[in-house]
Amino acid sequence: SGDAKDSVGLLPGRETIGPLLLMAVTPVFIFVLWHIMFHCNGDMVLFYSTVTADGFQWYGAPNSLFPSPFDPLAWKIIGVYMAVELLFMKAMPGAKFEATMTAKGNTPVYKANGMQSFLGSLALLLGLAYYGVINPAVVYDKFGELLMSMNVFALLFCAMLLVKGYLAPSSTDSGSTGNMIIDFYWGTELYPRVFGWDVKTFTNCRFGMMFWALGILCFAFKQYEDLGHISSSMFVCVALQLIYITKFFWWETGYWCSMDIQHDRAGYYICWGCLVWLPCVYTSQTFYLVKHPVQLGTVGTILNLVAGFLAIWINYDADRQRQFFRKCNGECTIWGSAPRMIIAKYTSKGEERMSLLLASGWWGLSRHFHYIPEILASLFWTVPSVGITENQVIPYFYVVYLTILLFDRAWRDDERCRSKYGRYWEQYCDIVPKKVIPGVI
């Protein structure tokens, strides 16, 4: 429905305490993560002893926890990056795409040029680096300042979205919960647009996901600058992530029909998360590898690449399978047989509508099976970075975080579907009894 009050899931405390706690902790945590990797060699024990030592300066010093938010180069990099991505959203060719109609009768319309923008961004970065116009390694050196500048921008941006949602919403898929804290955290609009630009496409796809790709390439440039070569672990880590991100932009129209877009409003949770959290946390393994190269050997390199690629392909094929099934209106074969399905009826705006729930193929294994290969893929591009020794487990944070995020999302999606489809969802659950892990949970 896109209502903030409808947000439920595996994790408790979603009314006021949870959002307040997350908004207090997450902006600090990203700098803790950066500081541990950049100043403490990835060692959490060293970080603790450093920040608790007498004379530690929290702000203003070269080794302080919080970098300056007034670094001109950081703001220049962010400003140019955002301008290019906003330009690509408008200028790159792409077909018109209509997403799923909302419960209030609004149909979001997009320009499907994600892959064009992705390839254009990669070409621009590599081309400018090749001709010496820019030095991508600077992104590693200035990453703390970049995160601080992103944080300041994102908080102001979320405040602007809150006021916009109150005064000038872009559609009827908007409204207040009556609690300003919840409104700021979950957002007031489902599909806000500013000067014709779709906000969530920009924050989620063209800033967050695009930075993920460009950022890890910049970190690889930094390792090359330091060592004169790219380690096998860096190659595996970057290659698998680029394959995953390429898959994302190839499937961007499917993402526009996903839970992130269709149900989560544009507030701190989505927008700050994609503007700050994603660039920091999702690139953390690669950032760590810059100063901690690992040579995997030929066999280790091949095994990691093959296993990671297989996990990414399964994740993609599961999404493709469901999309194909719905496009064919169920008149197709799944894994060589007629698909098992539930014809689910529901009411929207007083009208009875219908959805097809696939219970065959990947979707017959568990109701959210596609999260398993996604978690495994993240593990395969993290494993090359380090072994769990010498207090250096920080590269594995992303895997732990992603696991919690996706399991929570599975619970949230289940509750929404149960509310939407009622007894039809119960029938579906009888056929596919497990939420995520087949035969387990």
Short mmCIF file of C-alpha atoms in Angstrom, two decimals:
data_model
loop_
_atom_site.label_atom_id
_atom_site.label_comp_id
_atom_site.label_asym_id
_atom_site.label_seq_id
_atom_site.Cartn_x
_atom_site.Cartn_y
_atom_site.Cartn_z
CA SER A 1 0.00 0.00 0.00
CA GLY A 2 2.94 2.32 0.56
CA ASP A 3 1.60 3.37 3.95
CA ALA A 4 4.31 3.97 6.52
CA LYS A 5 2.06 2.64 9.24
CA ASP A 6 1.88 -0.69 7.42
CA SER A 7 5.59 -1.38 7.88
CA VAL A 8 6.05 -4.66 9.69
CA GLY A 9 8.80 -7.22 9.71
CA LEU A 10 11.14 -9.48 11.59
CA LEU A 11 12.73 -6.63 13.55
CA PRO A 12 10.76 -4.91 16.36
CA GLY A 13 10.44 -1.24 17.32
CA ARG A 14 9.17 0.28 14.06
CA GLU A 15 6.85 2.86 15.60
CA THR A 16 9.12 5.53 17.06
CA ILE A 17 11.92 4.07 19.20
CA GLY A 18 13.39 1.98 16.38
CA PRO A 19 13.58 4.82 13.83
CA LEU A 20 15.00 7.22 16.42
CA LEU A 21 17.65 4.69 17.41
CA LEU A 22 18.60 3.96 13.81
CA MET A 23 18.78 7.64 12.89
CA ALA A 24 21.04 8.26 15.87
CA VAL A 25 23.32 5.26 15.32
CA THR A 26 23.68 4.80 11.55
CA PRO A 27 25.28 8.20 10.72
CA VAL A 28 27.87 7.53 13.43
CA PHE A 29 28.42 3.92 12.45
CA ILE A 30 29.48 4.68 8.89
CA PHE A 31 32.37 6.76 10.24
CA VAL A 32 33.27 4.04 12.73
CA LEU A 33 33.41 1.56 9.84
CA TRP A 34 35.49 3.94 7.70
CA HIS A 35 37.82 4.83 10.59
CA ILE A 36 38.48 1.18 11.45
CA MET A 37 39.45 0.38 7.86
CA PHE A 38 41.28 3.61 7.02
CA HIS A 39 43.08 4.46 10.26
CA CYS A 40 43.11 1.20 12.27
CA ASN A 41 44.13 -1.37 9.67
CA GLY A 42 40.72 -3.05 9.93
CA ASP A 43 41.37 -3.95 13.58
CA MET A 44 38.38 -3.34 15.87
CA VAL A 45 40.45 -3.82 19.04
CA LEU A 46 42.91 -1.17 17.86
CA PHE A 47 39.97 1.13 17.11
CA TYR A 48 38.64 0.72 20.64
CA SER A 49 42.00 1.42 22.23
CA THR A 50 42.48 4.43 19.94
CA VAL A 51 39.18 6.18 20.64
CA THR A 52 39.40 5.51 24.39
CA ALA A 53 42.97 6.79 24.67
CA ASP A 54 43.67 10.13 26.38
CA GLY A 55 43.80 13.03 23.99
CA PHE A 56 41.81 11.43 21.15
CA GLN A 57 40.20 14.13 19.02
CA TRP A 58 36.77 13.24 17.72
CA TYR A 59 36.69 16.03 15.13
CA GLY A 60 39.15 18.30 13.36
CA ALA A 61 42.36 16.28 13.58
CA PRO A 62 43.75 14.22 10.64
CA ASN A 63 42.99 10.95 12.47
CA SER A 64 39.71 12.01 14.08
CA LEU A 65 36.56 9.91 13.83
CA PHE A 66 34.50 12.58 12.07
CA PRO A 67 36.07 14.21 8.98
CA SER A 68 35.33 17.80 8.04
CA PRO A 69 32.05 18.43 6.20
CA PHE A 70 33.60 21.47 4.49
CA ASP A 71 36.16 19.80 2.23
CA PRO A 72 35.83 21.59 -1.15
CA LEU A 73 37.19 18.69 -3.21
CA ALA A 74 34.68 16.27 -1.67
CA TRP A 75 31.77 18.57 -2.49
CA LYS A 76 33.12 19.10 -6.00
CA ILE A 77 33.31 15.34 -6.61
CA ILE A 78 29.79 14.77 -5.28
CA GLY A 79 28.35 17.74 -7.16
CA VAL A 80 29.83 16.72 -10.51
CA TYR A 81 28.83 13.09 -9.97
CA MET A 82 25.21 13.99 -9.18
CA ALA A 83 25.02 16.40 -12.12
CA VAL A 84 26.26 13.73 -14.54
CA GLU A 85 23.83 11.11 -13.26
CA LEU A 86 20.88 13.52 -13.35
CA LEU A 87 21.86 14.45 -16.92
CA PHE A 88 22.09 10.78 -17.92
CA MET A 89 18.61 10.13 -16.47
CA LYS A 90 17.17 12.65 -18.92
CA ALA A 91 19.55 12.47 -21.89
CA MET A 92 20.23 8.76 -22.29
CA PRO A 93 17.81 7.03 -24.68
CA GLY A 94 15.32 4.63 -23.20
CA ALA A 95 11.85 3.20 -23.68
CA LYS A 96 8.86 4.31 -21.69
CA PHE A 97 8.07 1.89 -18.86
CA GLU A 98 4.88 1.77 -16.82
CA ALA A 99 5.21 0.08 -13.43
CA THR A 100 2.44 -1.53 -11.40
CA MET A 101 -0.58 0.61 -10.63
CA THR A 102 -0.77 1.60 -6.98
CA ALA A 103 -3.70 0.96 -4.67
CA LYS A 104 -4.76 4.58 -5.21
CA GLY A 105 -4.81 4.21 -8.98
CA ASN A 106 -1.51 5.89 -9.87
CA THR A 107 0.77 4.29 -12.46
CA PRO A 108 4.44 5.33 -12.15
CA VAL A 109 6.06 6.01 -15.53
CA TYR A 110 9.82 5.79 -16.05
CA LYS A 111 12.41 6.15 -18.78
CA ALA A 112 14.13 2.77 -18.92
CA ASN A 113 17.71 3.83 -19.54
CA GLY A 114 19.48 2.31 -16.54
CA MET A 115 21.87 0.14 -18.54
CA GLN A 116 22.70 3.01 -20.88
CA SER A 117 23.44 5.26 -17.90
CA PHE A 118 25.51 2.52 -16.25
CA LEU A 119 27.66 1.89 -19.31
CA GLY A 120 27.98 5.61 -19.94
CA SER A 121 29.14 6.21 -16.35
CA LEU A 122 31.73 3.43 -16.53
CA ALA A 123 33.00 4.68 -19.88
CA LEU A 124 33.22 8.25 -18.61
CA LEU A 125 35.17 7.27 -15.48
CA LEU A 126 37.59 5.01 -17.33
CA GLY A 127 38.01 7.45 -20.21
CA LEU A 128 38.76 10.43 -17.97
CA ALA A 129 41.20 8.30 -15.97
CA TYR A 130 42.92 7.00 -19.11
CA TYR A 131 43.52 10.51 -20.45
CA GLY A 132 44.70 11.79 -17.07
CA VAL A 133 41.83 14.21 -16.54
CA ILE A 134 41.01 12.69 -13.15
CA ASN A 135 42.73 10.38 -10.67
CA PRO A 136 40.10 7.89 -9.41
CA ALA A 137 42.37 6.94 -6.49
CA VAL A 138 41.46 10.28 -4.88
CA VAL A 139 38.07 8.79 -3.99
CA TYR A 140 39.85 6.38 -1.62
CA ASP A 141 42.00 9.13 -0.11
CA LYS A 142 39.02 11.44 0.41
CA PHE A 143 36.43 8.79 1.25
CA GLY A 144 35.91 10.01 4.82
CA GLU A 145 35.27 13.56 3.64
CA LEU A 146 33.02 12.25 0.87
CA LEU A 147 30.95 10.29 3.39
CA MET A 148 30.60 13.34 5.62
CA SER A 149 29.52 15.50 2.69
CA MET A 150 27.07 12.82 1.51
CA ASN A 151 25.70 12.60 5.04
CA VAL A 152 25.09 16.36 5.27
CA PHE A 153 23.47 16.42 1.83
CA ALA A 154 21.31 13.35 2.54
CA LEU A 155 19.96 14.71 5.84
CA LEU A 156 19.06 18.03 4.22
CA PHE A 157 17.54 16.19 1.25
CA CYS A 158 15.36 14.05 3.53
CA ALA A 159 14.20 17.19 5.36
CA MET A 160 13.28 18.75 2.02
CA LEU A 161 11.31 15.64 1.07
CA LEU A 162 9.43 15.81 4.37
CA VAL A 163 8.37 19.42 3.76
CA LYS A 164 7.56 18.68 0.11
CA GLY A 165 5.38 15.74 1.12
CA TYR A 166 3.43 17.95 3.52
CA LEU A 167 3.02 20.91 1.17
CA ALA A 168 3.30 19.69 -2.43
CA PRO A 169 3.07 15.90 -2.86
CA SER A 170 3.62 14.57 -6.36
CA SER A 171 0.65 12.17 -6.24
CA THR A 172 -2.14 10.91 -4.03
CA ASP A 173 0.20 8.11 -2.85
CA SER A 174 1.28 10.31 0.04
CA GLY A 175 0.25 11.48 3.46
CA SER A 176 1.31 11.89 7.06
CA THR A 177 1.13 9.39 9.90
CA GLY A 178 0.71 12.24 12.36
CA ASN A 179 4.15 11.48 13.78
CA MET A 180 6.91 13.70 12.34
CA ILE A 181 9.62 11.24 13.38
CA ILE A 182 7.95 8.42 11.46
CA ASP A 183 7.26 10.74 8.54
CA PHE A 184 10.94 11.73 8.34
CA TYR A 185 12.14 8.14 8.69
CA TRP A 186 9.68 6.29 6.41
CA GLY A 187 8.82 9.25 4.19
CA THR A 188 5.56 10.95 3.23
CA GLU A 189 5.48 10.13 -0.50
CA LEU A 190 5.66 6.86 -2.37
CA TYR A 191 6.67 8.36 -5.72
CA PRO A 192 8.02 11.89 -5.22
CA ARG A 193 9.34 13.78 -8.21
CA VAL A 194 11.38 16.98 -8.21
CA PHE A 195 11.56 19.03 -11.42
CA GLY A 196 10.55 15.89 -13.35
CA TRP A 197 13.24 13.63 -11.82
CA ASP A 198 11.99 10.56 -9.96
CA VAL A 199 13.54 10.78 -6.50
CA LYS A 200 13.86 7.07 -5.70
CA THR A 201 15.28 6.22 -9.12
CA PHE A 202 17.95 8.85 -8.50
CA THR A 203 18.78 7.98 -4.88
CA ASN A 204 18.49 4.19 -5.15
CA CYS A 205 19.71 3.50 -8.68
CA ARG A 206 21.65 6.40 -10.17
CA PHE A 207 23.41 7.58 -6.99
CA GLY A 208 23.63 4.58 -4.66
CA MET A 209 23.96 1.61 -7.00
CA MET A 210 26.00 3.61 -9.52
CA PHE A 211 28.43 4.75 -6.81
CA TRP A 212 28.81 1.14 -5.75
CA ALA A 213 30.17 0.32 -9.22
CA LEU A 214 32.25 3.46 -9.68
CA GLY A 215 33.52 3.44 -6.10
CA ILE A 216 34.97 -0.07 -6.20
CA LEU A 217 36.70 0.77 -9.49
CA CYS A 218 38.23 3.83 -7.83
CA PHE A 219 39.48 1.64 -4.96
CA ALA A 220 41.01 -0.78 -7.48
CA PHE A 221 42.77 2.22 -9.08
CA LYS A 222 44.16 3.10 -5.64
CA GLN A 223 45.58 -0.39 -5.13
CA TYR A 224 47.14 -0.26 -8.58
CA GLU A 225 48.64 3.13 -7.75
CA ASP A 226 50.15 1.71 -4.53
CA LEU A 227 51.30 -1.72 -5.75
CA GLY A 228 51.70 -1.34 -9.49
CA HIS A 229 49.27 -4.22 -10.02
CA ILE A 230 45.83 -5.50 -8.98
CA SER A 231 45.79 -8.43 -6.53
CA SER A 232 43.78 -11.52 -7.43
CA SER A 233 41.52 -10.90 -4.42
CA MET A 234 40.78 -7.36 -5.63
CA PHE A 235 40.06 -8.69 -9.12
CA VAL A 236 37.59 -11.30 -7.84
CA CYS A 237 35.93 -8.86 -5.46
CA VAL A 238 35.46 -6.15 -8.08
CA ALA A 239 34.56 -8.52 -10.94
CA LEU A 240 31.76 -10.27 -9.03
CA GLN A 241 30.31 -7.02 -7.76
CA LEU A 242 30.35 -5.50 -11.24
CA ILE A 243 28.55 -8.56 -12.60
CA TYR A 244 25.93 -8.20 -9.86
CA ILE A 245 25.50 -4.46 -10.48
CA THR A 246 25.31 -5.02 -14.25
CA LYS A 247 22.53 -7.52 -13.55
CA PHE A 248 20.77 -4.88 -11.46
CA PHE A 249 20.78 -2.25 -14.20
CA TRP A 250 19.83 -4.81 -16.84
CA TRP A 251 16.83 -5.65 -14.65
CA GLU A 252 16.11 -2.10 -13.47
CA THR A 253 12.53 -2.20 -14.76
CA GLY A 254 11.98 -5.21 -12.52
CA TYR A 255 13.41 -3.27 -9.58
CA TRP A 256 10.83 -0.54 -10.20
CA CYS A 257 8.22 -3.21 -9.47
CA SER A 258 9.97 -4.43 -6.31
CA MET A 259 9.25 -3.85 -2.64
CA ASP A 260 11.81 -1.03 -2.32
CA ILE A 261 9.95 1.05 -4.88
CA GLN A 262 6.34 -0.09 -4.61
CA HIS A 263 6.00 -0.07 -0.83
CA ASP A 264 8.82 1.88 0.85
CA ARG A 265 8.30 5.62 0.82
CA ALA A 266 11.04 8.15 0.14
CA GLY A 267 12.38 9.03 3.57
CA TYR A 268 15.48 8.51 5.68
CA TYR A 269 15.20 4.72 5.46
CA ILE A 270 15.45 4.60 1.67
CA CYS A 271 17.04 7.90 0.66
CA TRP A 272 19.68 8.38 3.36
CA GLY A 273 20.35 4.65 3.11
CA CYS A 274 21.09 4.85 -0.63
CA LEU A 275 22.91 8.19 -0.49
CA VAL A 276 25.23 7.33 2.43
CA TRP A 277 24.87 3.81 3.85
CA LEU A 278 25.08 2.02 0.50
CA PRO A 279 28.21 3.85 -0.75
CA CYS A 280 29.97 3.13 2.55
CA VAL A 281 28.87 -0.37 3.54
CA TYR A 282 28.41 -2.04 0.15
CA THR A 283 31.91 -1.04 -0.98
CA SER A 284 33.58 -1.87 2.36
CA GLN A 285 35.22 -5.15 1.29
CA THR A 286 36.88 -3.47 -1.69
CA PHE A 287 37.91 -0.48 0.40
CA TYR A 288 39.54 -2.84 2.91
CA LEU A 289 41.37 -4.76 0.17
CA VAL A 290 43.21 -1.64 -1.02
CA LYS A 291 45.69 -1.97 1.85
CA HIS A 292 45.24 -5.71 2.45
CA PRO A 293 45.91 -7.48 -0.86
CA VAL A 294 45.53 -11.27 -0.85
CA GLN A 295 46.88 -13.53 -3.59
CA LEU A 296 44.35 -16.32 -4.05
CA GLY A 297 46.24 -18.38 -6.58
CA THR A 298 44.78 -19.66 -9.84
CA VAL A 299 42.54 -22.31 -8.30
CA GLY A 300 41.21 -20.02 -5.58
CA THR A 301 40.53 -17.25 -8.06
CA ILE A 302 38.64 -19.54 -10.45
CA LEU A 303 36.61 -21.20 -7.69
CA ASN A 304 35.52 -17.87 -6.21
CA LEU A 305 34.62 -16.47 -9.61
CA VAL A 306 32.62 -19.52 -10.65
CA ALA A 307 30.79 -19.87 -7.33
CA GLY A 308 30.03 -16.15 -7.18
CA PHE A 309 28.85 -16.00 -10.78
CA LEU A 310 26.57 -19.02 -10.22
CA ALA A 311 24.99 -17.38 -7.16
CA ILE A 312 24.40 -14.15 -9.09
CA TRP A 313 22.91 -16.07 -12.03
CA ILE A 314 20.51 -18.00 -9.78
CA ASN A 315 19.41 -14.73 -8.16
CA TYR A 316 18.81 -13.22 -11.59
CA ASP A 317 17.10 -16.32 -12.98
CA ALA A 318 14.68 -16.45 -10.05
CA ASP A 319 13.58 -12.86 -10.70
CA ARG A 320 13.47 -13.49 -14.46
CA GLN A 321 11.42 -16.66 -13.96
CA ARG A 322 8.69 -14.88 -12.01
CA GLN A 323 8.65 -11.92 -14.40
CA PHE A 324 8.34 -14.28 -17.41
CA PHE A 325 5.56 -16.24 -15.69
CA ARG A 326 3.53 -13.10 -15.06
CA LYS A 327 4.16 -11.73 -18.54
CA CYS A 328 2.82 -14.96 -20.03
CA ASN A 329 -0.13 -14.87 -17.66
CA GLY A 330 0.88 -18.31 -16.40
CA GLU A 331 0.69 -19.87 -19.87
CA CYS A 332 4.26 -21.17 -20.02
CA THR A 333 6.50 -23.92 -18.73
CA ILE A 334 8.73 -23.66 -15.68
CA TRP A 335 11.58 -26.15 -15.51
CA GLY A 336 9.91 -28.18 -18.28
CA SER A 337 6.45 -28.42 -16.71
CA ALA A 338 3.29 -26.39 -16.47
CA PRO A 339 3.66 -24.02 -13.51
CA ARG A 340 1.84 -24.58 -10.27
CA MET A 341 0.10 -21.37 -9.32
CA ILE A 342 -2.48 -19.66 -7.14
CA ILE A 343 -4.92 -17.25 -8.77
CA ALA A 344 -5.15 -14.65 -6.01
CA LYS A 345 -7.93 -12.09 -5.99
CA TYR A 346 -7.81 -8.84 -4.06
CA THR A 347 -9.65 -5.51 -3.94
CA SER A 348 -8.11 -2.18 -4.88
CA LYS A 349 -10.08 1.09 -5.03
CA GLY A 350 -13.28 -0.90 -4.77
CA GLU A 351 -12.42 -3.04 -7.80
CA GLU A 352 -11.63 -6.74 -7.73
CA ARG A 353 -8.25 -7.54 -9.28
CA MET A 354 -6.14 -10.63 -9.76
CA SER A 355 -2.52 -11.67 -9.34
CA LEU A 356 -0.80 -14.95 -10.18
CA LEU A 357 1.38 -16.44 -7.45
CA LEU A 358 4.06 -18.78 -8.82
CA ALA A 359 4.67 -21.94 -6.78
CA SER A 360 7.03 -23.74 -9.18
CA GLY A 361 10.69 -23.50 -10.12
CA TRP A 362 12.78 -21.41 -7.75
CA TRP A 363 9.56 -20.10 -6.23
CA GLY A 364 8.48 -23.60 -5.28
CA LEU A 365 11.55 -24.03 -3.05
CA SER A 366 10.65 -21.18 -0.70
CA ARG A 367 8.61 -17.98 -0.89
CA HIS A 368 11.73 -15.77 -0.97
CA PHE A 369 14.36 -18.20 -2.20
CA HIS A 370 16.02 -15.52 -4.36
CA TYR A 371 17.50 -13.98 -1.20
CA ILE A 372 19.67 -17.07 -0.59
CA PRO A 373 21.84 -16.73 -3.74
CA GLU A 374 22.04 -12.97 -3.13
CA ILE A 375 23.52 -13.57 0.33
CA LEU A 376 25.85 -16.25 -1.05
CA ALA A 377 27.04 -13.92 -3.81
CA SER A 378 27.97 -11.31 -1.21
CA LEU A 379 29.88 -13.98 0.70
CA PHE A 380 31.85 -15.05 -2.39
CA TRP A 381 33.00 -11.51 -3.17
CA THR A 382 33.84 -10.96 0.52
CA VAL A 383 35.75 -14.20 1.22
CA PRO A 384 38.76 -13.13 -0.92
CA SER A 385 39.34 -10.11 1.31
CA VAL A 386 40.48 -11.75 4.53
CA GLY A 387 40.34 -14.72 6.85
CA ILE A 388 38.64 -14.33 10.23
CA THR A 389 41.86 -13.72 12.17
CA GLU A 390 43.67 -10.97 14.05
CA ASN A 391 40.47 -9.06 14.93
CA GLN A 392 39.98 -8.26 11.25
CA VAL A 393 36.43 -9.42 10.65
CA ILE A 394 35.17 -6.01 9.53
CA PRO A 395 34.92 -6.96 5.80
CA TYR A 396 32.25 -9.50 6.75
CA PHE A 397 29.97 -6.84 8.17
CA TYR A 398 28.22 -6.40 4.82
CA VAL A 399 27.34 -10.10 4.63
CA VAL A 400 25.89 -10.05 8.16
CA TYR A 401 23.99 -6.83 7.49
CA LEU A 402 22.60 -8.09 4.16
CA THR A 403 21.42 -11.32 5.77
CA ILE A 404 19.52 -9.40 8.46
CA LEU A 405 18.12 -6.96 5.90
CA LEU A 406 16.84 -9.65 3.52
CA PHE A 407 15.35 -11.85 6.23
CA ASP A 408 13.57 -8.82 7.66
CA ARG A 409 12.37 -7.93 4.17
CA ALA A 410 11.05 -11.48 3.70
CA TRP A 411 8.96 -11.12 6.86
CA ARG A 412 7.71 -7.68 5.79
CA ASP A 413 6.78 -8.90 2.33
CA ASP A 414 5.02 -11.93 3.77
CA GLU A 415 2.87 -9.78 6.04
CA ARG A 416 1.98 -7.42 3.20
CA CYS A 417 1.01 -10.31 0.94
CA ARG A 418 -1.05 -11.90 3.71
CA SER A 419 -2.87 -8.62 4.21
CA LYS A 420 -3.37 -8.12 0.47
CA TYR A 421 -4.35 -11.63 -0.64
CA GLY A 422 -5.90 -13.08 2.53
CA ARG A 423 -6.96 -16.70 2.14
CA TYR A 424 -5.20 -16.98 -1.24
CA TRP A 425 -1.88 -16.28 0.47
CA GLU A 426 -2.65 -18.97 3.02
CA GLN A 427 -3.22 -21.39 0.16
CA TYR A 428 0.11 -20.34 -1.33
CA CYS A 429 1.83 -20.89 2.02
CA ASP A 430 0.36 -24.40 2.20
CA ILE A 431 2.06 -25.19 -1.13
CA VAL A 432 5.31 -23.34 -0.35
CA PRO A 433 5.58 -23.55 3.46
CA LYS A 434 9.04 -21.99 4.03
CA LYS A 435 9.80 -18.28 3.80
CA VAL A 436 13.48 -18.27 2.82
CA ILE A 437 15.52 -21.43 3.40
CA PRO A 438 13.92 -24.52 1.84
CA GLY A 439 13.01 -27.09 4.49
CA VAL A 440 14.25 -24.87 7.34
CA ILE A 441 12.60 -21.49 7.74
#
